[in-house]
Short mmCIF file of C-alpha atoms in Angstrom, two decimals:
data_model
loop_
_atom_site.label_atom_id
_atom_site.label_comp_id
_atom_site.label_asym_id
_atom_site.label_seq_id
_atom_site.Cartn_x
_atom_site.Cartn_y
_atom_site.Cartn_z
CA MET J 9 21.92 7.08 -5.36
CA LYS J 10 23.95 4.00 -4.53
CA ASN J 11 21.31 2.73 -2.17
CA ILE J 12 18.49 3.24 -4.65
CA LEU J 13 20.42 1.56 -7.46
CA SER J 14 21.19 -1.40 -5.15
CA ILE J 15 17.53 -1.70 -4.30
CA SER J 16 16.52 -1.60 -7.92
CA VAL J 17 18.99 -4.41 -8.70
CA VAL J 18 17.49 -6.47 -5.92
CA LEU J 19 13.94 -5.96 -7.12
CA SER J 20 14.91 -6.66 -10.70
CA PHE J 21 16.62 -9.89 -9.63
CA ALA J 22 13.60 -10.87 -7.59
CA LEU J 23 11.23 -10.33 -10.46
CA LEU J 24 13.43 -12.33 -12.80
CA ALA J 25 13.73 -15.09 -10.27
CA SER J 26 9.99 -15.21 -9.86
CA GLN J 27 9.70 -16.49 -13.44
CA SER J 28 11.20 -19.81 -12.44
CA SER J 29 10.29 -22.27 -9.78
CA ALA J 30 12.38 -24.21 -7.32
CA GLN J 31 11.54 -26.24 -4.31
CA ARG J 32 13.21 -24.74 -1.24
CA CYS J 33 13.24 -24.82 2.50
CA HIS J 34 12.48 -21.58 4.46
CA MET J 35 12.34 -20.33 7.98
CA ASP J 36 8.89 -18.80 8.53
CA TYR J 37 8.01 -16.02 10.96
CA ASN J 38 7.57 -18.48 13.89
CA ASP J 39 11.09 -19.81 13.20
CA GLN J 40 9.68 -23.15 12.14
CA ILE J 41 11.12 -24.85 9.09
CA SER J 42 8.55 -25.76 6.46
CA VAL J 43 8.86 -26.98 2.89
CA ILE J 44 7.10 -24.77 0.39
CA GLU J 45 6.42 -26.06 -3.09
CA ASP J 46 6.95 -23.86 -6.13
CA VAL J 47 8.72 -21.09 -4.27
CA ASN J 48 9.97 -18.56 -6.75
CA ALA J 49 12.71 -16.56 -5.05
CA ASP J 50 14.38 -15.93 -1.66
CA ILE J 51 16.70 -12.96 -1.75
CA ASP J 52 18.34 -11.44 1.32
CA PHE J 53 20.08 -8.10 0.83
CA SER J 54 20.83 -7.34 4.44
CA ASN J 55 23.15 -4.38 3.72
CA ASN J 56 20.12 -2.40 2.75
CA GLY J 57 17.81 -3.98 5.23
CA ALA J 58 15.63 -5.64 2.56
CA GLN J 59 14.42 -9.15 2.36
CA VAL J 60 12.61 -10.15 -0.83
CA ILE J 61 10.69 -13.41 -0.74
CA PHE J 62 8.16 -14.58 -3.30
CA GLY J 63 5.89 -17.17 -1.71
CA GLY J 64 4.75 -20.32 -3.47
CA ARG J 65 1.21 -21.12 -4.41
CA ARG J 66 0.73 -23.61 -1.62
CA GLY J 67 2.91 -21.99 1.03
CA PRO J 68 1.77 -21.24 4.56
CA HIS J 69 -0.12 -18.02 5.12
CA ARG J 70 2.07 -15.14 6.28
CA ILE J 71 2.63 -11.47 5.81
CA GLU J 72 6.24 -10.91 4.67
CA HIS J 73 7.87 -7.90 6.23
CA TYR J 74 10.41 -5.61 4.52
CA GLU J 75 12.68 -3.65 6.89
CA GLU J 76 13.63 -0.02 6.33
CA PRO J 77 13.98 1.60 3.92
CA PHE J 78 11.08 -0.43 2.41
CA ASN J 79 8.67 -0.85 5.32
CA VAL J 80 6.31 -2.72 2.99
CA LYS J 81 4.14 -5.69 3.89
CA LYS J 82 3.09 -8.21 1.30
CA VAL J 83 -0.13 -10.13 1.75
CA THR J 84 0.10 -13.79 0.96
CA TYR J 85 -3.37 -15.36 0.99
CA PRO J 86 -4.08 -18.95 1.93
CA ARG J 87 -5.76 -21.00 -0.78
CA GLU J 88 -9.37 -20.41 0.16
CA LEU J 89 -10.28 -19.35 -3.39
CA GLU J 90 -8.20 -21.83 -5.32
CA ASN J 91 -10.07 -23.19 -8.36
CA HIS J 92 -13.18 -21.14 -7.48
CA ALA J 93 -14.81 -20.00 -10.71
CA LEU J 94 -16.64 -16.89 -11.90
CA VAL J 95 -19.34 -17.91 -14.31
CA ARG J 96 -21.87 -15.99 -16.40
CA PHE J 97 -24.92 -18.19 -17.16
CA ASN J 98 -28.57 -18.15 -17.97
CA VAL J 99 -30.06 -19.08 -14.61
CA ARG J 100 -33.54 -19.91 -15.94
CA LYS J 101 -32.19 -22.40 -18.41
CA HIS J 102 -29.41 -23.87 -16.32
CA HIS J 103 -30.30 -24.02 -12.66
CA ILE J 104 -29.17 -27.08 -10.74
CA GLU J 105 -29.63 -28.48 -7.24
CA PHE J 106 -26.94 -28.03 -4.66
CA PRO J 107 -26.97 -30.10 -1.47
CA ILE J 108 -28.53 -28.38 1.54
CA PRO J 109 -28.17 -29.44 5.22
CA ALA J 110 -31.35 -31.36 6.28
CA GLN J 111 -32.21 -28.88 9.01
CA PHE J 112 -32.47 -26.07 6.44
CA ALA J 113 -34.43 -28.05 3.80
CA SER J 114 -37.70 -26.46 4.99
CA LEU J 115 -36.40 -22.98 4.03
CA THR J 116 -36.29 -23.94 0.36
CA ALA J 117 -39.02 -26.58 0.06
CA SER J 118 -41.58 -24.24 -1.54
CA GLN J 119 -39.11 -21.91 -3.14
CA ASP J 120 -38.40 -21.26 -6.84
CA PRO J 121 -35.56 -23.69 -7.73
CA VAL J 122 -33.72 -20.78 -9.37
CA GLU J 123 -33.68 -18.83 -6.07
CA THR J 124 -32.62 -21.98 -4.18
CA MET J 125 -29.65 -22.36 -6.46
CA LEU J 126 -28.68 -18.66 -6.12
CA GLU J 127 -28.87 -18.83 -2.30
CA ASN J 128 -25.93 -21.27 -2.50
CA LEU J 129 -23.82 -19.01 -4.75
CA ASP J 130 -22.06 -15.71 -4.36
CA VAL J 131 -23.98 -13.66 -6.96
CA TRP J 132 -21.84 -10.77 -8.31
CA SER J 133 -24.28 -9.40 -10.81
CA ARG J 134 -28.01 -9.90 -11.48
CA SER J 135 -30.61 -7.80 -13.31
CA ARG J 136 -34.37 -7.90 -13.19
CA ASP J 137 -34.37 -7.45 -16.99
CA SER J 138 -32.21 -10.47 -17.82
CA ASP J 139 -31.97 -14.15 -16.99
CA PHE J 140 -28.15 -13.91 -17.00
CA VAL J 141 -26.29 -13.99 -13.70
CA LEU J 142 -22.60 -13.57 -12.87
CA ALA J 143 -21.82 -15.80 -9.89
CA HIS J 144 -18.90 -17.08 -7.91
CA PHE J 145 -18.79 -20.89 -7.67
CA THR J 146 -16.66 -22.85 -5.20
CA ASP J 147 -14.44 -25.55 -6.79
CA LEU J 148 -16.91 -28.31 -5.90
CA GLN J 149 -19.96 -26.24 -7.03
CA PHE J 150 -18.37 -25.54 -10.39
CA LYS J 151 -17.44 -29.19 -10.96
CA LEU J 152 -21.07 -30.18 -10.24
CA PHE J 153 -22.31 -27.42 -12.57
CA GLU J 154 -19.89 -28.30 -15.36
CA ARG J 155 -20.68 -32.02 -15.03
CA THR J 156 -24.41 -31.30 -15.27
CA MET J 157 -23.92 -29.15 -18.38
CA ARG J 158 -21.84 -31.93 -19.97
CA LEU J 159 -24.44 -34.53 -19.26
CA LYS J 160 -27.13 -32.32 -20.74
CA GLY J 161 -24.96 -31.79 -23.84
CA ILE J 162 -24.79 -28.04 -23.36
CA PRO J 163 -21.37 -26.72 -24.42
CA GLU J 164 -19.92 -23.53 -23.08
CA SER J 165 -21.06 -20.57 -25.12
CA GLU J 166 -22.08 -16.93 -24.76
CA ASP J 167 -25.77 -17.83 -25.07
CA ASP J 168 -25.81 -20.40 -22.31
CA TRP J 169 -22.92 -20.31 -19.86
CA LYS J 170 -19.37 -19.00 -19.98
CA VAL J 171 -16.42 -19.23 -17.53
CA VAL J 172 -15.16 -15.64 -16.94
CA GLU J 173 -12.41 -16.77 -14.53
CA ARG J 174 -11.56 -20.33 -13.52
CA ASP J 175 -9.30 -19.62 -10.56
CA LEU J 176 -10.34 -16.65 -8.38
CA GLN J 177 -7.30 -17.32 -6.14
CA ARG J 178 -5.20 -16.13 -9.07
CA VAL J 179 -7.20 -12.89 -9.22
CA ALA J 180 -6.77 -12.36 -5.48
CA ASP J 181 -3.01 -13.03 -5.71
CA GLU J 182 -2.67 -10.61 -8.68
CA ASP J 183 -4.41 -7.98 -6.59
CA ALA J 184 -2.06 -8.57 -3.63
CA GLN J 185 0.88 -8.26 -6.01
CA ASN J 186 -0.42 -5.02 -7.48
CA ILE J 187 -0.90 -3.57 -3.99
CA TYR J 188 2.61 -4.63 -2.97
CA LEU J 189 4.21 -3.12 -6.11
CA ALA J 190 2.26 0.11 -5.61
CA ALA J 191 3.54 0.25 -2.07
CA LEU J 192 7.12 -0.33 -3.20
CA ASP J 193 6.76 2.54 -5.74
CA VAL J 194 5.81 4.82 -2.90
CA GLN J 195 8.69 3.70 -0.71
CA LEU J 196 11.21 4.13 -3.55
CA ALA J 197 9.84 7.61 -4.31
CA ASN J 198 10.09 8.52 -0.62
CA LEU J 199 13.75 7.37 -0.54
CA GLY J 200 14.48 9.81 -3.41
CA LYS J 201 12.74 12.61 -1.55
CA LYS J 202 14.69 12.00 1.61
CA LYS J 203 18.00 11.99 -0.18
CA LYS J 204 17.18 15.12 -2.15
CA LYS J 205 16.03 17.00 1.00
CA GLY J 206 19.05 15.66 2.94
CA GLY J 207 17.17 14.18 5.83
CA LYS J 208 14.05 12.47 7.08
CA LYS J 209 10.58 14.05 6.89
CA PRO J 210 8.89 14.81 10.21
CA GLU J 211 7.39 11.66 11.66
CA ARG J 212 3.67 11.29 10.64
CA ARG J 213 1.24 8.48 10.80
CA VAL J 214 0.57 8.63 7.02
CA ASP J 215 1.72 10.61 3.99
CA PHE J 216 -1.26 12.24 2.35
CA ASP J 217 0.82 12.89 -0.83
CA THR J 218 0.96 9.20 -1.63
CA TRP J 219 -2.04 7.79 0.34
CA PHE J 220 -4.40 7.45 -2.62
CA SER J 221 -1.89 5.45 -4.69
CA ASN J 222 -2.92 2.28 -2.90
CA TYR J 223 -5.44 0.51 -0.66
CA HIS J 224 -4.85 0.25 3.07
CA THR J 225 -5.54 -2.00 6.03
CA HIS J 226 -8.00 -1.16 8.88
CA THR J 227 -5.15 -0.07 11.16
CA GLU J 228 -3.68 2.20 8.40
CA ILE J 229 -7.09 3.73 7.66
CA LYS J 230 -7.58 4.50 11.31
CA ASP J 231 -4.15 6.20 11.28
CA PHE J 232 -5.26 8.20 8.22
CA TYR J 233 -8.22 9.59 10.20
CA LEU J 234 -6.18 10.22 13.27
CA GLN J 235 -3.62 12.15 11.20
CA ILE J 236 -6.22 14.24 9.35
CA ALA J 237 -7.86 15.02 12.71
CA ASP J 238 -4.46 16.20 13.98
CA ASP J 239 -3.89 18.34 10.92
CA TYR J 240 -7.35 19.88 10.85
CA PRO J 241 -8.51 20.16 14.52
CA GLU J 242 -10.65 23.15 13.55
CA LEU J 243 -12.67 20.86 11.29
CA ILE J 244 -12.47 17.28 12.46
CA THR J 245 -13.46 15.42 15.63
CA PHE J 246 -12.29 11.83 15.85
CA ILE J 247 -14.64 9.45 17.72
CA PRO J 248 -12.73 6.31 18.80
CA SER J 249 -15.83 4.09 19.06
CA ILE J 250 -19.51 4.22 18.31
CA GLY J 251 -19.87 0.54 19.17
CA LYS J 252 -18.21 -2.87 18.79
CA THR J 253 -18.08 -5.46 16.01
CA VAL J 254 -19.08 -9.06 16.59
CA GLU J 255 -15.40 -9.87 17.25
CA GLY J 256 -15.07 -6.91 19.65
CA ARG J 257 -13.30 -4.31 17.49
CA ASP J 258 -14.15 -0.58 17.91
CA ILE J 259 -16.07 1.04 15.08
CA PHE J 260 -14.60 4.55 14.76
CA ALA J 261 -16.17 7.60 13.20
CA ILE J 262 -15.47 11.27 12.61
CA LYS J 263 -17.42 14.51 12.45
CA LEU J 264 -16.33 17.06 9.90
CA THR J 265 -17.47 20.63 9.96
CA ALA J 266 -16.14 24.19 10.58
CA LYS J 267 -15.96 24.69 14.33
CA GLU J 268 -16.50 27.94 16.18
CA LYS J 269 -13.50 29.82 17.52
CA ASP J 270 -13.90 28.18 20.91
CA GLY J 271 -13.94 24.72 19.40
CA SER J 272 -17.69 24.21 19.72
CA VAL J 273 -20.00 23.25 16.92
CA ARG J 274 -23.34 24.99 16.41
CA GLU J 275 -26.29 22.99 15.24
CA LYS J 276 -26.28 22.47 11.46
CA PRO J 277 -27.88 20.13 8.92
CA GLN J 278 -26.02 16.88 8.81
CA ILE J 279 -24.83 14.50 6.02
CA TRP J 280 -24.15 10.81 6.73
CA TRP J 281 -21.50 8.86 4.71
CA GLN J 282 -20.48 5.28 5.35
CA GLY J 283 -18.22 2.78 3.68
CA LEU J 284 -17.22 -0.87 3.70
CA GLN J 285 -20.48 -2.38 4.90
CA HIS J 286 -19.49 -5.24 2.54
CA ALA J 287 -15.97 -6.25 3.33
CA ARG J 288 -14.58 -6.90 -0.15
CA GLU J 289 -15.71 -3.59 -1.64
CA TRP J 290 -12.43 -1.82 -0.97
CA ALA J 291 -13.20 1.04 -3.46
CA GLY J 292 -16.10 2.11 -1.31
CA GLY J 293 -13.66 2.62 1.60
CA SER J 294 -11.07 4.49 -0.43
CA THR J 295 -13.80 6.78 -1.82
CA VAL J 296 -14.99 7.78 1.70
CA GLN J 297 -11.32 8.50 2.57
CA TYR J 298 -10.91 10.57 -0.57
CA LEU J 299 -14.06 12.59 0.14
CA THR J 300 -12.94 13.27 3.73
CA HIS J 301 -9.55 14.52 2.48
CA HIS J 302 -11.11 16.52 -0.40
CA PHE J 303 -13.47 18.43 1.81
CA ALA J 304 -11.03 18.98 4.76
CA THR J 305 -8.07 20.08 2.63
CA ASN J 306 -10.07 22.50 0.44
CA TYR J 307 -11.67 24.39 3.26
CA GLY J 308 -10.60 28.06 3.00
CA LYS J 309 -9.38 27.39 -0.58
CA ASN J 310 -12.47 26.46 -2.47
CA THR J 311 -15.44 28.78 -2.04
CA GLN J 312 -18.17 26.20 -2.32
CA ILE J 313 -16.47 23.69 0.03
CA THR J 314 -15.85 26.41 2.54
CA SER J 315 -19.48 27.40 2.43
CA ILE J 316 -20.59 23.77 2.78
CA LEU J 317 -18.39 23.14 5.85
CA ASP J 318 -19.55 26.40 7.40
CA ASP J 319 -23.15 25.37 7.14
CA THR J 320 -23.07 21.51 7.19
CA GLU J 321 -21.78 18.82 9.56
CA PHE J 322 -20.61 15.45 8.09
CA ILE J 323 -21.00 12.27 10.09
CA ILE J 324 -18.61 9.71 8.60
CA VAL J 325 -18.20 6.03 9.44
CA PRO J 326 -15.30 4.88 7.24
CA ILE J 327 -15.39 1.11 8.00
CA MET J 328 -18.65 -0.41 9.13
CA ASN J 329 -17.57 -4.04 8.75
CA ILE J 330 -14.13 -4.06 10.34
CA ASP J 331 -13.97 -7.78 11.02
CA GLY J 332 -14.91 -8.72 7.49
CA TYR J 333 -12.53 -6.04 6.09
CA ASP J 334 -9.56 -7.50 8.10
CA TYR J 335 -10.52 -10.92 6.79
CA THR J 336 -10.19 -9.72 3.21
CA TRP J 337 -6.62 -8.78 3.95
CA THR J 338 -5.61 -11.91 5.72
CA ARG J 339 -7.70 -14.83 4.48
CA ASN J 340 -10.16 -14.27 1.60
CA ARG J 341 -10.06 -11.21 -0.64
CA LEU J 342 -13.67 -11.79 -1.75
CA TRP J 343 -15.30 -12.10 1.72
CA ARG J 344 -18.55 -10.04 1.91
CA LYS J 345 -20.29 -10.50 5.25
CA ASN J 346 -19.37 -9.87 8.87
CA ARG J 347 -17.72 -12.68 10.87
CA ARG J 348 -20.61 -14.02 12.93
CA ASN J 349 -20.18 -17.75 13.64
CA ASN J 350 -23.55 -19.16 12.60
CA GLY J 351 -22.63 -22.74 13.57
CA LEU J 352 -22.33 -25.85 11.41
CA GLY J 353 -19.42 -24.28 9.50
CA ALA J 354 -21.50 -21.28 8.30
CA TRP J 355 -20.03 -17.80 8.88
CA GLY J 356 -21.24 -14.32 8.51
CA VAL J 357 -24.36 -12.14 8.25
CA ASP J 358 -24.94 -9.80 5.29
CA LEU J 359 -25.05 -6.54 7.25
CA ASN J 360 -26.91 -4.84 4.38
CA ARG J 361 -29.83 -7.20 4.91
CA ASN J 362 -29.88 -6.87 8.72
CA TRP J 363 -31.14 -3.33 9.22
CA ASP J 364 -34.50 -2.91 10.93
CA ASP J 365 -36.57 -2.00 7.89
CA HIS J 366 -38.85 -4.60 6.33
CA PHE J 367 -36.52 -7.23 7.62
CA ALA J 368 -36.67 -10.68 5.97
CA GLU J 369 -39.52 -9.73 3.63
CA GLY J 370 -37.80 -11.15 0.58
CA GLY J 371 -34.63 -10.08 -1.21
CA SER J 372 -32.54 -11.74 1.53
CA SER J 373 -32.00 -15.25 2.82
CA GLY J 374 -32.59 -17.27 5.97
CA PHE J 375 -29.96 -19.77 4.82
CA PRO J 376 -26.85 -19.17 7.00
CA TRP J 377 -24.46 -20.08 4.19
CA SER J 378 -25.96 -17.53 1.76
CA GLU J 379 -24.13 -14.39 0.85
CA THR J 380 -27.32 -12.49 1.61
CA TYR J 381 -28.07 -14.23 4.93
CA HIS J 382 -30.12 -11.67 6.91
CA GLY J 383 -29.24 -12.94 10.40
CA PRO J 384 -31.59 -14.32 13.05
CA PHE J 385 -33.56 -11.09 13.61
CA ALA J 386 -33.58 -7.42 12.66
CA ALA J 387 -30.42 -5.55 13.86
CA SER J 388 -29.08 -8.75 15.38
CA GLU J 389 -25.53 -7.72 14.46
CA PRO J 390 -23.67 -5.30 16.79
CA GLU J 391 -22.36 -3.43 13.73
CA VAL J 392 -25.89 -2.65 12.61
CA GLN J 393 -26.99 -1.84 16.17
CA ALA J 394 -24.14 0.64 16.52
CA MET J 395 -24.88 2.32 13.23
CA GLN J 396 -28.62 2.68 13.94
CA ASP J 397 -28.01 4.05 17.40
CA PHE J 398 -25.35 6.53 16.23
CA PHE J 399 -27.55 7.69 13.37
CA GLY J 400 -30.50 8.17 15.73
CA ALA J 401 -28.35 10.22 18.06
CA GLN J 402 -27.62 12.90 15.41
CA LYS J 403 -31.16 14.33 14.97
CA ARG J 404 -30.44 16.63 12.04
CA ILE J 405 -29.53 14.36 9.12
CA VAL J 406 -30.85 15.43 5.72
CA GLY J 407 -28.83 13.19 3.39
CA ALA J 408 -27.21 9.78 3.65
CA ILE J 409 -25.08 7.72 1.30
CA ASP J 410 -23.89 4.12 1.69
CA PHE J 411 -20.92 3.61 -0.70
CA HIS J 412 -20.55 0.20 -2.34
CA CYS J 413 -19.15 -1.36 -5.46
CA TYR J 414 -19.60 -2.37 -8.14
CA SER J 415 -21.81 -1.67 -11.24
CA GLN J 416 -21.88 2.17 -11.53
CA LEU J 417 -25.30 2.71 -10.16
CA VAL J 418 -26.96 5.39 -8.10
CA LEU J 419 -29.78 3.60 -6.27
CA ARG J 420 -32.60 5.40 -4.50
CA PRO J 421 -35.39 4.11 -2.22
CA GLU J 422 -36.86 1.72 -2.08
CA GLY J 423 -35.59 -1.79 -2.34
CA TRP J 424 -38.39 -3.74 -0.66
CA THR J 425 -41.32 -2.68 -2.93
CA THR J 426 -42.02 -1.74 -6.51
CA THR J 427 -44.36 1.00 -5.39
CA PRO J 428 -42.69 4.40 -5.87
CA SER J 429 -41.54 6.04 -2.61
CA PRO J 430 -43.42 9.13 -1.42
CA HIS J 431 -40.39 11.21 -2.49
CA GLU J 432 -39.65 9.47 -5.77
CA LYS J 433 -39.68 12.75 -7.75
CA GLU J 434 -37.10 14.40 -5.40
CA HIS J 435 -34.96 11.36 -5.17
CA LYS J 436 -34.90 10.88 -8.89
CA PHE J 437 -33.93 14.53 -9.61
CA VAL J 438 -30.96 14.31 -7.25
CA GLY J 439 -29.92 10.82 -8.44
CA ASP J 440 -30.09 11.85 -12.04
CA LYS J 441 -28.00 14.96 -11.34
CA ILE J 442 -25.35 12.92 -9.45
CA VAL J 443 -25.05 10.58 -12.51
CA SER J 444 -24.60 13.59 -14.80
CA LEU J 445 -21.90 15.18 -12.70
CA ILE J 446 -19.98 11.91 -12.37
CA LYS J 447 -19.94 11.53 -16.13
CA SER J 448 -18.72 15.11 -16.61
CA VAL J 449 -15.37 14.31 -14.91
CA HIS J 450 -14.00 11.22 -16.61
CA GLY J 451 -16.83 10.10 -18.81
CA LYS J 452 -18.04 7.18 -16.64
CA LYS J 453 -21.64 6.30 -17.16
CA TYR J 454 -23.67 5.54 -14.07
CA ILE J 455 -27.37 4.59 -14.00
CA SER J 456 -29.89 6.32 -11.69
CA GLU J 457 -32.77 4.03 -10.67
CA PRO J 458 -34.77 2.77 -7.63
CA SER J 459 -33.07 -0.02 -5.78
CA VAL J 460 -35.78 -2.48 -6.54
CA ALA J 461 -35.20 -1.95 -10.30
CA LEU J 462 -31.95 -3.85 -9.85
CA TYR J 463 -33.34 -6.61 -7.62
CA LYS J 464 -35.44 -6.75 -4.40
CA THR J 465 -33.70 -6.16 -1.12
CA THR J 466 -35.05 -5.92 2.42
CA GLY J 467 -33.27 -4.88 5.57
CA ALA J 468 -30.93 -2.61 3.59
CA GLY J 469 -29.24 0.40 5.10
CA SER J 470 -30.36 2.96 2.58
CA ASP J 471 -33.97 1.90 2.97
CA TRP J 472 -33.59 2.26 6.74
CA PHE J 473 -32.20 5.78 6.49
CA TYR J 474 -35.27 6.79 4.51
CA GLY J 475 -37.73 4.61 6.46
CA GLU J 476 -40.08 5.27 9.32
CA LYS J 477 -37.86 4.27 12.29
CA ALA J 478 -34.96 6.45 11.18
CA THR J 479 -37.28 9.32 10.43
CA GLU J 480 -38.74 9.10 13.88
CA ALA J 481 -35.29 9.05 15.51
CA ASN J 482 -34.28 11.95 13.25
CA ASN J 483 -36.89 14.40 14.74
CA GLY J 484 -39.35 13.49 11.93
CA GLN J 485 -36.97 14.63 9.14
CA ARG J 486 -36.97 12.38 6.10
CA VAL J 487 -33.57 11.74 4.50
CA TYR J 488 -32.40 11.77 0.89
CA SER J 489 -30.90 8.30 0.92
CA TYR J 490 -28.78 6.52 -1.71
CA THR J 491 -26.66 3.48 -2.26
CA ILE J 492 -23.93 4.31 -4.81
CA GLU J 493 -22.41 1.36 -6.51
CA LEU J 494 -19.00 2.58 -7.72
CA ARG J 495 -16.55 1.52 -10.49
CA PRO J 496 -16.27 -0.72 -12.48
CA SER J 497 -19.44 -1.08 -14.49
CA ASP J 498 -21.27 -4.41 -14.84
CA THR J 499 -20.19 -4.45 -18.50
CA ASN J 500 -16.55 -3.86 -17.77
CA PRO J 501 -14.53 -5.62 -20.50
CA GLY J 502 -13.92 -9.15 -19.43
CA GLY J 503 -16.07 -8.66 -16.37
CA ARG J 504 -13.55 -10.25 -14.14
CA SER J 505 -12.35 -7.32 -12.01
CA GLY J 506 -15.64 -6.69 -10.23
CA PHE J 507 -14.87 -6.02 -6.66
CA ILE J 508 -11.17 -5.69 -7.33
CA LEU J 509 -10.55 -2.18 -8.69
CA PRO J 510 -6.90 -1.49 -9.55
CA PRO J 511 -5.14 1.02 -7.27
CA GLU J 512 -4.49 3.40 -10.11
CA GLU J 513 -8.25 3.97 -10.35
CA ILE J 514 -8.65 5.23 -6.76
CA ILE J 515 -7.95 8.87 -7.55
CA PRO J 516 -10.00 9.12 -10.75
CA LEU J 517 -12.91 7.45 -8.91
CA GLY J 518 -12.50 9.88 -6.01
CA GLU J 519 -12.46 12.89 -8.34
CA GLU J 520 -15.68 11.99 -10.11
CA ILE J 521 -17.54 11.23 -6.85
CA ALA J 522 -16.21 14.31 -5.15
CA ASN J 523 -17.64 16.46 -7.97
CA ALA J 524 -21.05 14.89 -7.53
CA MET J 525 -20.93 15.06 -3.73
CA GLU J 526 -20.33 18.84 -3.73
CA PHE J 527 -23.65 19.21 -5.54
CA PHE J 528 -25.41 16.58 -3.42
CA VAL J 529 -24.48 18.15 -0.08
CA ASP J 530 -25.28 21.69 -1.18
CA TYR J 531 -28.59 20.76 -2.74
CA VAL J 532 -30.03 18.52 0.02
CA VAL J 533 -29.09 20.93 2.80
CA LYS J 534 -30.88 23.78 1.00
CA ASN J 535 -33.80 21.61 -0.15
CA PRO J 536 -34.57 19.10 2.58
CA LEU J 537 -37.33 16.55 2.02
CA LYS J 538 -40.76 17.70 3.31
#
């Protein structure tokens, strides 16, 4: 109890100190002295092995480490998002011209000026039924936009344009702080458990009891899957690599199904799940983790799940965009694309516009700075190549879901055309049922609709899963294919959270999706597309 009380005193003191600012000199992790402006607190409580440091707004990037008993890392982002703005505006009434490098001018010469503007912005929300767009502006972009509105005499208002958030760096920093505090809560709870039990728990990579109280890094997520494979060898096969990212990281995967007594797996219909194709969409990754844990831990306990795993094999790729995901933990919380160096200071390809299905036929961009840049050619990115090859190697897939966020949507094929797909009736029935089952858990309202009803996309993963090339690779079997956009909704109060879902919503989100996925898997296995 003495240790826990001492730790609480330290944390309380640190939080109080964080309310005031002082200019101090600190030793950073490279043992170099640097002056940090507006540093809030520097508290060393070495008797308990804790070091509490609250970094200043303009301090150098580092991850602060807390020794045992904390073992907590705090992310301190560099200022890449400082003074970036999130703005809701009527794009038809208020489009402006952003500078474009001369060598790319031909891409936009004959293009609608609205689309030219949006190619320069990070669009968070857009509907085919409304001229209003929610978009992320860099500091310079917003200053140009604001100046233009002022010169036109158009004041900020709900009917024209409205700043939802003026400093997205503050949003990212608040998120980092929430994750840090959630991790501290876990560590303090674990200290109490250890003291009560009179010793340390057996050494494990991760603690499933507290896992879903927070988000986790790529390395930690990999440990989660290694641990669950260790705990359930009769169900899970861990695959260390299905291919490499553009920066050379291994993309890992698992297979989840009830194995035979000799460890073999008989041929069964397969379900494909993938997460984190877009790096900043952390809730998509946590949901895939939750589903894996839900199905594995309920085998032999829940009749329906036991039956599903006896007769179905899951193919799960937890993190498709590992490079981009790492970047959201170390540099820019709102990074979307992979980390391809496009040259001239442009980085990243939108992996969900790079699949080999109606590539570059609209609904994506050839402008390398665009958030929807489709890349130089179809499947140019090693991440997409790996996924297409791995999918094609399975041969028995009947259903596929790509988990994204946000907007609370269940999107079905197709995104590239307004013509209904050949299996529109079947896709709609399943999509509508998923929406109904999600709502039955916590009351969250999702919308079931074709992808193109939201906006046109080409080269998207869910269209590829349903398309001709995947069907041919899948022994001619068409696939029920969906993109599920998770919490929050597009009309979330304030609208500012978007891609940043609070850690306390991980479990409720997982619960409502798990309920729908039990139906989805059971139904599509028993009623495959003809």
